[in-house]
Amino acid sequence: MNWQKLWWLVVVILVSFPGRGSRAQTQSVEMVPSALKALGAPNNPKIEVAWNRYYDWAGVTALVRRFAETFPHLCRLEQIGTSYEGRPLWALTITNFQKGKPEDKPAMYIDASIHANEIQAVEVALYTAWFLLESYGNNPFITELLDTRTFYIVPGQSPDSRDRFMHSANNPHSPRSGQVPRDDDGDGLINEDPPDDLNGDGYITQMRVRAPGGRWKVDPEDPRRMVRARPDEEGEYYLFWTEGYDNDGDGQINEDGDGYYDPNRNWGWMWRPHYVQYGADWFPFSLPETKAVSDFIKSHPNILGGQSYHNAGGMILRGPGAKEDRIESEDLKLFDLMGKFGEQILPGYRYLVTHRDLYTVYGGETDWMYGAEGILPFVNELWTPYNMFRKQYPKDNWFGAGKDQYKFDRYLLLGEAFVDWQPVAHPQYGMVEVGGFKKTYTRMPPSFLLEEECHRNMIFTLWHAYHLPLITLDSVQVIPLGQQRYRVTLIIHNHRAFPTRLQVDVKNGITRPDIVTLQGLPVLAGGVHQTVFSPTFEAQQAHPERLKVERIPGFGAVRVSWIIRGTGPIQITFDSVKGGKYQKRVVVR
Amino acid sequence: MRKKRKIYRWTATALFLGYTIPLLAQTFRPARSEGALLHQLATRYPAIMRIDTIGVTHSGIPILAVKLSAMPADTLPAVLFVGGIAPTDITSPAVCVGLLQRFLARWDSVQALLQGRAVYFIPRLSPEPLEGFFERPQRAYVGNLCPEDEDRDGQVDEDDVEDLDGDGVVRWMRIYDVPEAEWTYHPDDSALAQKVDRSRGEVGAFQFLPEGRDNDGDVQINEDPRGGVNIDRNFTRRYQPYRAHHGRHPFSEPETRAIGFFLFQHPEILVVFGWTPYDNIHFPWRLRYPENPTKPNRFRKDSLAYRRLVQRLDSLCPFVGEETVPPGSFGEWVFYDAGRLSLCAPAWAYPAVDTMTLPGEIEPIEIRALRWAQQQQDTILFRPWRSITHPDFPDHRVEVGGFAPFALWNPPLDTLPLLPQRWMPVVLDLLRQLPRLHLSAQVKQEQAGVYRVDLIVRNIGELPTHTVVGRAVRALRPLHVRVHLADGQHLLNRPEHFVLPQPLQPGEQQRLSLWIVGRGTTKITVGSPSAGRQTVSVRLQ
């Protein structure tokens, strides 16, 4: 191989790896040190990240790699799958690895942006990882959380379309799907008629055509805005929601762009076909991304708390997604506990029920988490229009009043969010005008509100994680019964609000019961007491050394007893799939 | 001359097939041996047969799909036959292989039928449980080999079945005088058992379990056997969660995913025939959506097509199955969620020999099988009960015997070779019924240089060009029309290509007027994967 070839090989390799340092935006800039710590944020962090802007998948990849490299004792990075176009899907495991295995602690699962255009969700997830890592050892609350809990963070579920959103022309609502090719209009061609950026400005905005019969007119208060003509007056314009032309000559405009399917209708819980649930796709987990993420969740049965970040509208959503489905009454109390707490710390956000207050969702991710995996999950719809003028809108007005959107842009963004109308030659309609809001407006917070959105939503999940079970093995009593026989009694105490298994789990046997094991001496009998005060217990018929306990209630306790023979050291292990694993050693004398 | 041509054609076909159609014995085969055989055939007949691996099971067994057509590289309207769906059905894979052999052996007579059509076979969709037939001891599996903790004790597959009496077959046990006894003798024959109704105060005589012992000392027997998920419960339609052997969620298994991807990647398949214990040919389904009968049935046209189909097949389908369809079944998924005309029936069933039943009432399968075994004096199929000493119940009377694991659902070996010829008419009939398009065009000059082309698209087949449900789930494609204009021609009243959203029913036609300016030859192509493609040329002058 000559030098020229070798040089090209090096260039190709460098270009092929979009990893660390491949983008200027992820490289740390020399920062002037902080002289005074602002409350609520890590001071002089090891990894400087600007939380007032957005990162593409190379940027996300660079950040998560740096998290794992900088904090190896707290953070591990793994690739859990590959997107349709070949991008890595990442998962971070964050816990204090020196204090127990991650799988032996109750876990909080966080993911983001299953809908690719719901951009800031990724930044909230990344901020959470960064904040936890930078705060460990500095903040006692965080330190205890990482000593006793595990966080699994999947920072983005749709990397292909995230990059499409950032690097191709799009509007705030596209692409919602991933990039798996689908023929939307049944003509045998795939994605052959997407929207087109007619004026080449990098945005898909709207088109207006001044022509007889149009029912739209220019808003007299803000000439950028189009409003419908009153019923008693003539209009001036036709308005088309998306910029584009008929690429494939079938007489329709933009009828087959990327996607159509909805990854958040593709999960294996109350899945319904496309004619019942739009976008369900072929069958549950038919998409590489939903398959990879669901496999990750299934292979981490210690997950008990769940959080999925979406946008928009300022909502803290709980299931069920369909009225035919249900939440068990005890679990509902936990949802309410967290949801009402969330309303306090997230101004403008409302705690809502998906099917009742939003719309019906079949085959949704978080409904699958709850129904199939026994996890208590929330969906936060990020960005509330409340943030524009600290004004609450009706709950179905997710983006705020149109007039206020224009005002917020004019006064606070100084007009940056709007592409002014400009004439463009359209191959089918002749001269049209193209203009409207940029893709970065109406669903995503502007720079100065992004960090607040990240922090407040993260705090919601930290308290969720805080309330996961925290078990102590208390009050071990050894009572001699004579003839080398002893009665060993133990109280298993849960110091947090969540039980070790949700009611939906216990009722349907999603996971096994918790197991308390006594090892070291022969066990003659054993059982669980009805209450912590009951002197008697119901003896377990087989394997008394391995007692099955249905669950440890939130802020509750369970008493178990064994009759053993002999003296010496014994080891008691409490092993709950979702509540964690704990051990205690005692010497029987 | 005619005779000469016939001889020539016969000779050419024989040469093409290499003169040798292998005389393969009709027998039950394990998956790997069947796979080797199919690969061997595909290698020998590459011009008409194609084989693909569409998935791999937990234990690494490939799931194979075979395509047979005169033009296997083309996308042609097709019928798919699926076997090995139920965990005890070892017959349908053998029937698939037998049918394939018959097609190859009689290629000359079926070649024309497969000129513009294709037939697919997936001989065993869920191969793993069928391997139990060939294991020693022979044993049944409840499903595939997906590890499942049935008793939720944190251990997986720790209490499997055993052959306690050493007869080489895992059968059944009757454990007498135990408190949990909930079975008693069947009133028709004490060799069989039936469950008592404890809510009515009935008392059981014995507990009835698969042969085995309590391996994990939890005072339960065989409560967590090896395996698995029954694939015929793992589909989406009416899926029931939390039930043993239904899977962790619908489509949790490699087998379900394999057929899911296969069907959605093959929009040319209009009809799917699944060999299943349930039967929607002799017990037709009511196909409708929404289910509320006061609302118009969106799938009414599909329902009519299906009804016509099952009326024809009623006398052709040789065996009658069960009426009840389980939740999460393959058959219902095929129609409601994969959008194809779905047909289901067992590959084989015991003849109803008991004349004691009421007219029209089907005997329970156990009775039919027992009568058969008694008539044939077959003690392998049904072994009379005999006492053993059970290690977990040394003080109790325990008997071992009853049916062999696959006995209820599969014929004796000597019956097997007769089955492909009984199924062949069904296969041929379905292929003949597939939709076919016929195009005709009339040209009228309206003005100087302005022409009206009246195109008539007609379905001359006996099935619709696609199903309404198939389009609703975006699995099938509507007819697509493309007008290829000559240089200088313009189409005035339509775009140059467009779809016809509604399916053409058998005998139905659609008339399209195309206004064209300019002289030249215009070609119009109409078609879809499930209906085939036709082209007509018109000369405008």
Short mmCIF file of C-alpha atoms in Angstrom, two decimals, chain B residues 4-394:
data_model
loop_
_atom_site.label_atom_id
_atom_site.label_comp_id
_atom_site.label_asym_id
_atom_site.label_seq_id
_atom_site.Cartn_x
_atom_site.Cartn_y
_atom_site.Cartn_z
CA LYS B 4 -46.02 -34.51 -31.55
CA ARG B 5 -46.01 -31.16 -29.80
CA LYS B 6 -47.42 -32.77 -26.67
CA ILE B 7 -44.66 -35.39 -26.67
CA TYR B 8 -42.10 -32.69 -27.17
CA ARG B 9 -43.47 -30.70 -24.27
CA TRP B 10 -43.53 -33.75 -22.04
CA THR B 11 -39.94 -34.57 -22.97
CA ALA B 12 -38.81 -31.03 -22.33
CA THR B 13 -40.44 -31.02 -18.94
CA ALA B 14 -38.91 -34.36 -18.07
CA LEU B 15 -35.50 -33.13 -19.11
CA PHE B 16 -36.05 -29.95 -17.17
CA LEU B 17 -36.84 -31.86 -14.03
CA GLY B 18 -33.85 -34.10 -14.54
CA TYR B 19 -36.12 -37.12 -15.17
CA THR B 20 -36.05 -37.92 -11.53
CA ILE B 21 -38.68 -36.98 -9.08
CA PRO B 22 -37.29 -38.47 -5.89
CA LEU B 23 -39.50 -41.14 -4.47
CA LEU B 24 -39.53 -39.92 -0.95
CA ALA B 25 -41.33 -41.91 1.66
CA GLN B 26 -44.17 -40.06 3.34
CA THR B 27 -43.17 -39.96 6.92
CA PHE B 28 -42.92 -37.69 9.93
CA ARG B 29 -39.58 -35.94 9.93
CA PRO B 30 -37.68 -33.83 12.44
CA ALA B 31 -37.13 -30.23 11.37
CA ARG B 32 -33.52 -30.58 10.32
CA SER B 33 -34.15 -33.62 8.15
CA GLU B 34 -37.13 -31.92 6.53
CA GLY B 35 -35.03 -28.79 5.99
CA ALA B 36 -32.28 -30.79 4.32
CA LEU B 37 -34.82 -32.43 2.05
CA LEU B 38 -36.38 -29.11 1.04
CA HIS B 39 -32.97 -27.58 0.34
CA GLN B 40 -32.10 -30.60 -1.75
CA LEU B 41 -35.27 -30.17 -3.82
CA ALA B 42 -34.70 -26.43 -4.21
CA THR B 43 -31.17 -27.08 -5.45
CA ARG B 44 -32.47 -29.63 -7.92
CA TYR B 45 -35.28 -27.47 -9.28
CA PRO B 46 -33.98 -23.88 -9.14
CA ALA B 47 -36.13 -22.80 -12.08
CA ILE B 48 -39.40 -23.44 -10.30
CA MET B 49 -38.70 -23.65 -6.59
CA ARG B 50 -37.17 -21.18 -4.18
CA ILE B 51 -36.47 -21.59 -0.50
CA ASP B 52 -35.89 -18.87 2.09
CA THR B 53 -35.16 -18.86 5.78
CA ILE B 54 -37.65 -16.43 7.28
CA GLY B 55 -36.63 -16.78 10.92
CA VAL B 56 -34.74 -18.84 13.46
CA THR B 57 -36.20 -20.32 16.64
CA HIS B 58 -34.78 -19.99 20.15
CA SER B 59 -32.85 -23.23 19.71
CA GLY B 60 -31.58 -22.28 16.27
CA ILE B 61 -33.96 -24.19 13.99
CA PRO B 62 -34.51 -22.30 10.72
CA ILE B 63 -38.11 -21.54 9.74
CA LEU B 64 -38.35 -22.17 6.02
CA ALA B 65 -40.62 -20.79 3.32
CA VAL B 66 -40.82 -22.50 -0.05
CA LYS B 67 -42.11 -20.83 -3.18
CA LEU B 68 -43.25 -22.74 -6.22
CA SER B 69 -43.97 -21.00 -9.49
CA ALA B 70 -43.15 -21.18 -13.17
CA MET B 71 -41.60 -17.75 -12.63
CA PRO B 72 -40.29 -17.82 -9.04
CA ALA B 73 -38.37 -14.57 -9.42
CA ASP B 74 -41.53 -12.60 -10.22
CA THR B 75 -44.09 -11.13 -7.84
CA LEU B 76 -47.26 -12.99 -8.76
CA PRO B 77 -50.63 -13.42 -7.05
CA ALA B 78 -50.12 -16.16 -4.51
CA VAL B 79 -51.60 -18.47 -1.91
CA LEU B 80 -49.67 -19.38 1.23
CA PHE B 81 -50.05 -22.65 3.14
CA VAL B 82 -48.76 -22.76 6.70
CA GLY B 83 -48.22 -25.91 8.74
CA GLY B 84 -46.76 -26.74 12.12
CA ILE B 85 -48.66 -24.00 13.93
CA ALA B 86 -50.08 -26.01 16.83
CA PRO B 87 -47.49 -27.58 19.15
CA THR B 88 -48.83 -31.09 18.49
CA ASP B 89 -49.41 -30.98 14.74
CA ILE B 90 -46.69 -33.08 13.13
CA THR B 91 -48.97 -33.95 10.22
CA SER B 92 -49.21 -30.66 8.36
CA PRO B 93 -45.43 -30.37 7.76
CA ALA B 94 -45.53 -33.83 6.21
CA VAL B 95 -48.55 -32.82 4.12
CA CYS B 96 -46.64 -29.74 2.92
CA VAL B 97 -43.72 -31.86 1.80
CA GLY B 98 -46.09 -34.32 0.16
CA LEU B 99 -47.86 -31.56 -1.74
CA LEU B 100 -44.56 -30.16 -2.90
CA GLN B 101 -43.54 -33.55 -4.19
CA ARG B 102 -46.82 -33.91 -6.04
CA PHE B 103 -46.37 -30.52 -7.66
CA LEU B 104 -42.88 -31.47 -8.81
CA ALA B 105 -43.98 -34.90 -9.96
CA ARG B 106 -46.90 -33.51 -11.98
CA TRP B 107 -45.26 -30.34 -13.15
CA ASP B 108 -46.54 -30.78 -16.66
CA SER B 109 -50.14 -30.63 -15.54
CA VAL B 110 -49.75 -27.77 -13.07
CA GLN B 111 -47.24 -25.69 -14.98
CA ALA B 112 -49.89 -23.61 -16.73
CA LEU B 113 -51.62 -22.87 -13.44
CA LEU B 114 -48.37 -21.64 -11.94
CA GLN B 115 -47.46 -19.56 -14.99
CA GLY B 116 -48.94 -16.37 -13.58
CA ARG B 117 -49.37 -17.46 -9.97
CA ALA B 118 -47.33 -18.79 -7.09
CA VAL B 119 -47.87 -21.05 -4.14
CA TYR B 120 -45.90 -20.69 -0.92
CA PHE B 121 -45.48 -23.28 1.80
CA ILE B 122 -44.20 -22.70 5.32
CA PRO B 123 -44.19 -26.32 6.44
CA ARG B 124 -43.55 -25.70 10.12
CA LEU B 125 -44.02 -22.30 11.63
CA SER B 126 -43.22 -23.48 15.15
CA PRO B 127 -40.75 -26.33 14.76
CA GLU B 128 -39.50 -26.69 18.35
CA PRO B 129 -42.45 -28.43 20.03
CA LEU B 130 -42.68 -30.91 17.17
CA GLU B 131 -39.20 -32.20 17.98
CA GLY B 132 -40.76 -33.85 21.03
CA PHE B 133 -42.21 -36.45 18.69
CA PHE B 134 -38.70 -37.66 17.85
CA GLU B 135 -37.18 -37.42 21.33
CA ARG B 136 -36.76 -40.48 23.52
CA PRO B 137 -38.82 -40.61 25.57
CA GLN B 138 -41.35 -39.12 23.22
CA ARG B 139 -43.01 -36.15 24.88
CA ALA B 140 -45.28 -33.21 24.20
CA TYR B 141 -44.28 -29.58 24.59
CA VAL B 142 -46.75 -26.86 25.41
CA GLY B 143 -45.03 -24.52 23.01
CA ASN B 144 -41.67 -23.43 21.74
CA LEU B 145 -38.49 -23.56 23.86
CA CYS B 146 -38.70 -20.01 25.15
CA PRO B 147 -37.69 -20.30 28.80
CA GLU B 148 -40.72 -19.54 30.96
CA ASP B 149 -41.08 -19.43 34.73
CA GLU B 150 -44.64 -20.80 34.82
CA ASP B 151 -44.86 -20.99 38.62
CA ARG B 152 -43.12 -17.65 39.23
CA ASP B 153 -40.62 -19.08 41.69
CA GLY B 154 -37.61 -17.45 40.07
CA GLN B 155 -36.47 -20.67 38.43
CA VAL B 156 -37.04 -21.63 34.82
CA ASP B 157 -38.16 -25.01 33.45
CA GLU B 158 -37.13 -26.72 36.71
CA ASP B 159 -39.97 -29.24 36.94
CA ASP B 160 -40.21 -31.05 33.62
CA VAL B 161 -42.10 -34.26 32.79
CA GLU B 162 -40.63 -37.79 33.03
CA ASP B 163 -41.25 -41.22 31.60
CA LEU B 164 -41.88 -43.00 34.92
CA ASP B 165 -42.79 -46.44 33.59
CA GLY B 166 -39.99 -46.51 31.03
CA ASP B 167 -42.20 -47.24 28.02
CA GLY B 168 -40.38 -44.60 25.98
CA VAL B 169 -43.35 -42.23 25.99
CA VAL B 170 -44.39 -39.52 28.44
CA ARG B 171 -48.11 -40.15 28.89
CA TRP B 172 -50.50 -39.33 31.72
CA MET B 173 -50.88 -40.12 35.43
CA ARG B 174 -53.85 -40.68 37.64
CA ILE B 175 -53.05 -40.07 41.31
CA TYR B 176 -55.84 -41.36 43.54
CA ASP B 177 -57.07 -40.22 46.93
CA VAL B 178 -55.35 -36.86 47.05
CA PRO B 179 -57.17 -33.79 48.36
CA GLU B 180 -56.63 -31.86 45.13
CA ALA B 181 -58.25 -34.63 43.02
CA GLU B 182 -60.54 -32.90 40.52
CA TRP B 183 -60.98 -35.58 37.84
CA THR B 184 -63.14 -38.63 37.54
CA TYR B 185 -63.95 -41.38 35.00
CA HIS B 186 -65.55 -40.31 31.76
CA PRO B 187 -69.15 -41.60 31.59
CA ASP B 188 -68.67 -42.95 28.04
CA ASP B 189 -65.48 -44.84 28.79
CA SER B 190 -63.64 -45.20 32.06
CA ALA B 191 -60.33 -45.17 30.18
CA LEU B 192 -60.90 -41.45 29.73
CA ALA B 193 -61.13 -38.74 32.37
CA GLN B 194 -63.30 -35.73 32.84
CA LYS B 195 -63.08 -32.83 35.24
CA VAL B 196 -65.60 -32.57 38.07
CA ASP B 197 -67.46 -29.41 38.93
CA ARG B 198 -66.50 -28.71 42.52
CA SER B 199 -68.87 -25.77 42.73
CA ARG B 200 -71.69 -28.32 42.44
CA GLY B 201 -70.26 -30.42 45.20
CA GLU B 202 -68.85 -33.06 42.87
CA VAL B 203 -65.88 -34.96 44.24
CA GLY B 204 -62.91 -35.99 42.15
CA ALA B 205 -61.52 -39.51 42.19
CA PHE B 206 -58.01 -38.72 41.09
CA GLN B 207 -55.66 -35.99 40.01
CA PHE B 208 -54.85 -36.11 36.31
CA LEU B 209 -51.41 -34.89 35.28
CA PRO B 210 -48.72 -35.45 32.69
CA GLU B 211 -46.36 -38.23 33.69
CA GLY B 212 -43.62 -37.00 36.00
CA ARG B 213 -42.51 -36.20 39.51
CA ASP B 214 -41.90 -33.19 41.71
CA ASN B 215 -38.33 -32.39 40.72
CA ASP B 216 -37.96 -29.18 42.71
CA GLY B 217 -39.61 -30.26 45.95
CA ASP B 218 -42.32 -27.60 45.89
CA VAL B 219 -45.17 -30.12 46.32
CA GLN B 220 -46.32 -29.56 42.75
CA ILE B 221 -45.79 -31.89 39.83
CA ASN B 222 -44.59 -30.75 36.40
CA GLU B 223 -45.74 -27.22 37.12
CA ASP B 224 -42.79 -25.68 35.27
CA PRO B 225 -41.96 -27.92 32.32
CA ARG B 226 -39.46 -27.16 29.60
CA GLY B 227 -40.79 -24.47 27.21
CA GLY B 228 -42.51 -22.28 26.12
CA VAL B 229 -44.95 -20.23 24.16
CA ASN B 230 -47.71 -21.70 22.06
CA ILE B 231 -47.38 -19.66 18.87
CA ASP B 232 -51.08 -20.04 18.21
CA ARG B 233 -51.74 -17.85 21.27
CA ASN B 234 -49.05 -15.24 20.60
CA PHE B 235 -50.72 -13.23 17.82
CA THR B 236 -52.40 -9.87 18.34
CA ARG B 237 -56.07 -10.50 17.64
CA ARG B 238 -57.87 -11.12 20.98
CA TYR B 239 -54.49 -11.70 22.63
CA GLN B 240 -54.80 -12.51 26.33
CA PRO B 241 -51.95 -11.36 28.54
CA TYR B 242 -50.78 -13.01 31.76
CA ARG B 243 -51.77 -16.52 30.62
CA ALA B 244 -49.27 -19.36 30.69
CA HIS B 245 -47.82 -20.13 27.25
CA HIS B 246 -49.26 -17.01 25.62
CA GLY B 247 -45.92 -15.17 25.69
CA ARG B 248 -44.81 -12.07 27.53
CA HIS B 249 -46.65 -9.95 24.99
CA PRO B 250 -48.05 -10.53 21.49
CA PHE B 251 -45.34 -11.16 18.91
CA SER B 252 -42.80 -11.88 21.63
CA GLU B 253 -41.51 -14.94 19.79
CA PRO B 254 -39.17 -15.39 16.82
CA GLU B 255 -41.78 -17.57 15.10
CA THR B 256 -44.54 -14.93 15.25
CA ARG B 257 -42.12 -12.24 14.13
CA ALA B 258 -40.95 -14.43 11.25
CA ILE B 259 -44.44 -14.89 9.79
CA GLY B 260 -45.28 -11.24 10.56
CA PHE B 261 -42.38 -9.90 8.53
CA PHE B 262 -42.91 -12.52 5.84
CA LEU B 263 -46.54 -11.65 5.21
CA PHE B 264 -46.04 -7.89 5.22
CA GLN B 265 -43.09 -8.24 2.86
CA HIS B 266 -45.18 -10.31 0.44
CA PRO B 267 -48.14 -8.21 -0.66
CA GLU B 268 -48.79 -10.70 -3.47
CA ILE B 269 -50.19 -13.26 -1.00
CA LEU B 270 -53.96 -12.86 -1.01
CA VAL B 271 -55.03 -16.10 0.67
CA VAL B 272 -53.45 -17.85 3.64
CA PHE B 273 -54.42 -21.39 4.53
CA GLY B 274 -53.30 -22.43 8.02
CA TRP B 275 -53.51 -26.02 9.21
CA THR B 276 -54.86 -25.53 12.69
CA PRO B 277 -57.02 -27.48 15.15
CA TYR B 278 -59.82 -24.95 14.62
CA ASP B 279 -61.77 -24.84 11.41
CA ASN B 280 -63.32 -21.81 9.70
CA ILE B 281 -64.32 -23.71 6.58
CA HIS B 282 -66.90 -26.00 8.12
CA PHE B 283 -67.63 -23.44 10.85
CA PRO B 284 -67.52 -20.12 8.98
CA TRP B 285 -66.65 -16.94 10.83
CA ARG B 286 -68.56 -13.71 10.88
CA LEU B 287 -66.04 -11.19 9.61
CA ARG B 288 -66.82 -7.67 10.56
CA TYR B 289 -65.51 -4.35 11.81
CA PRO B 290 -66.63 -2.57 13.84
CA GLU B 291 -67.94 -5.40 15.95
CA ASN B 292 -71.03 -3.44 16.91
CA PRO B 293 -73.70 -5.00 14.67
CA THR B 294 -75.69 -1.75 14.45
CA LYS B 295 -72.84 -0.10 12.56
CA PRO B 296 -72.09 -0.79 8.88
CA ASN B 297 -69.59 -3.59 8.38
CA ARG B 298 -66.48 -2.05 6.86
CA PHE B 299 -65.31 -5.49 5.70
CA ARG B 300 -68.61 -6.60 4.17
CA LYS B 301 -67.07 -7.23 0.73
CA ASP B 302 -64.28 -9.31 2.25
CA SER B 303 -66.84 -11.23 4.24
CA LEU B 304 -68.77 -12.05 1.05
CA ALA B 305 -65.59 -13.19 -0.72
CA TYR B 306 -64.70 -15.38 2.25
CA ARG B 307 -68.20 -16.89 2.36
CA ARG B 308 -68.03 -17.78 -1.32
CA LEU B 309 -64.65 -19.33 -0.74
CA VAL B 310 -65.67 -21.54 2.16
CA GLN B 311 -68.81 -22.67 0.36
CA ARG B 312 -66.60 -24.06 -2.39
CA LEU B 313 -64.11 -25.56 0.03
CA ASP B 314 -66.68 -27.12 2.33
CA SER B 315 -66.81 -30.33 0.32
CA LEU B 316 -63.19 -30.20 -0.80
CA CYS B 317 -61.63 -29.89 2.67
CA PRO B 318 -61.22 -33.43 3.85
CA PHE B 319 -61.24 -33.03 7.64
CA VAL B 320 -63.37 -31.21 10.15
CA GLY B 321 -61.79 -29.34 13.03
CA GLU B 322 -62.98 -27.47 16.10
CA GLU B 323 -65.37 -24.56 16.05
CA THR B 324 -63.81 -22.60 18.90
CA VAL B 325 -60.91 -20.33 18.00
CA PRO B 326 -58.45 -19.58 20.79
CA PRO B 327 -57.40 -16.03 21.69
CA GLY B 328 -54.24 -14.73 20.02
CA SER B 329 -54.66 -17.25 17.20
CA PHE B 330 -52.81 -17.35 13.93
CA GLY B 331 -56.01 -17.68 11.90
CA GLU B 332 -57.77 -14.56 13.16
CA TRP B 333 -54.58 -12.51 12.98
CA VAL B 334 -54.21 -13.39 9.30
CA PHE B 335 -57.51 -11.73 8.45
CA TYR B 336 -57.93 -8.90 10.95
CA ASP B 337 -54.36 -7.74 11.42
CA ALA B 338 -52.52 -9.01 8.32
CA GLY B 339 -55.39 -8.38 5.91
CA ARG B 340 -55.57 -11.66 3.95
CA LEU B 341 -58.38 -14.10 3.33
CA SER B 342 -57.76 -16.56 6.13
CA LEU B 343 -58.69 -20.24 5.92
CA CYS B 344 -58.11 -22.73 8.70
CA ALA B 345 -58.68 -26.46 9.09
CA PRO B 346 -56.81 -29.42 10.53
CA ALA B 347 -54.49 -31.40 8.26
CA TRP B 348 -56.05 -34.54 9.61
CA ALA B 349 -58.72 -35.56 12.13
CA TYR B 350 -60.12 -38.80 13.45
CA PRO B 351 -63.26 -39.94 11.71
CA ALA B 352 -66.39 -39.66 13.82
CA VAL B 353 -67.19 -43.34 14.41
CA ASP B 354 -69.57 -43.19 17.33
CA THR B 355 -73.17 -43.36 16.19
CA MET B 356 -74.42 -42.50 19.67
CA THR B 357 -73.96 -38.77 19.09
CA LEU B 358 -76.79 -36.51 18.14
CA PRO B 359 -77.05 -35.66 14.47
CA GLY B 360 -74.66 -32.87 13.62
CA GLU B 361 -72.83 -33.10 16.92
CA ILE B 362 -69.13 -33.79 16.71
CA GLU B 363 -67.72 -36.33 19.11
CA PRO B 364 -65.03 -35.10 21.48
CA ILE B 365 -61.69 -35.89 19.97
CA GLU B 366 -60.67 -38.12 22.86
CA ILE B 367 -63.66 -40.41 22.25
CA ARG B 368 -62.96 -40.60 18.54
CA ALA B 369 -59.29 -41.33 19.12
CA LEU B 370 -60.03 -43.98 21.73
CA ARG B 371 -62.53 -45.76 19.46
CA TRP B 372 -59.94 -45.72 16.73
CA ALA B 373 -57.26 -47.12 19.03
CA GLN B 374 -59.61 -49.82 20.26
CA GLN B 375 -60.62 -50.79 16.72
CA GLN B 376 -57.00 -50.94 15.61
CA GLN B 377 -55.90 -52.58 18.88
CA ASP B 378 -53.22 -49.94 19.01
CA THR B 379 -51.58 -49.90 22.45
CA ILE B 380 -48.97 -47.32 21.49
CA LEU B 381 -51.57 -44.74 20.62
CA PHE B 382 -53.53 -45.45 23.81
CA ARG B 383 -51.90 -47.49 26.54
CA PRO B 384 -54.26 -48.99 29.11
CA TRP B 385 -53.76 -47.67 32.62
CA ARG B 386 -51.41 -49.61 34.83
CA SER B 387 -50.22 -49.03 38.38
CA ILE B 388 -46.76 -47.82 39.23
CA THR B 389 -44.96 -46.87 42.41
CA HIS B 390 -44.60 -43.14 42.32
CA PRO B 391 -41.59 -41.77 44.24
CA ASP B 392 -43.56 -38.75 45.48
CA PHE B 393 -46.68 -40.78 46.35
CA PRO B 394 -45.42 -44.07 47.73
#
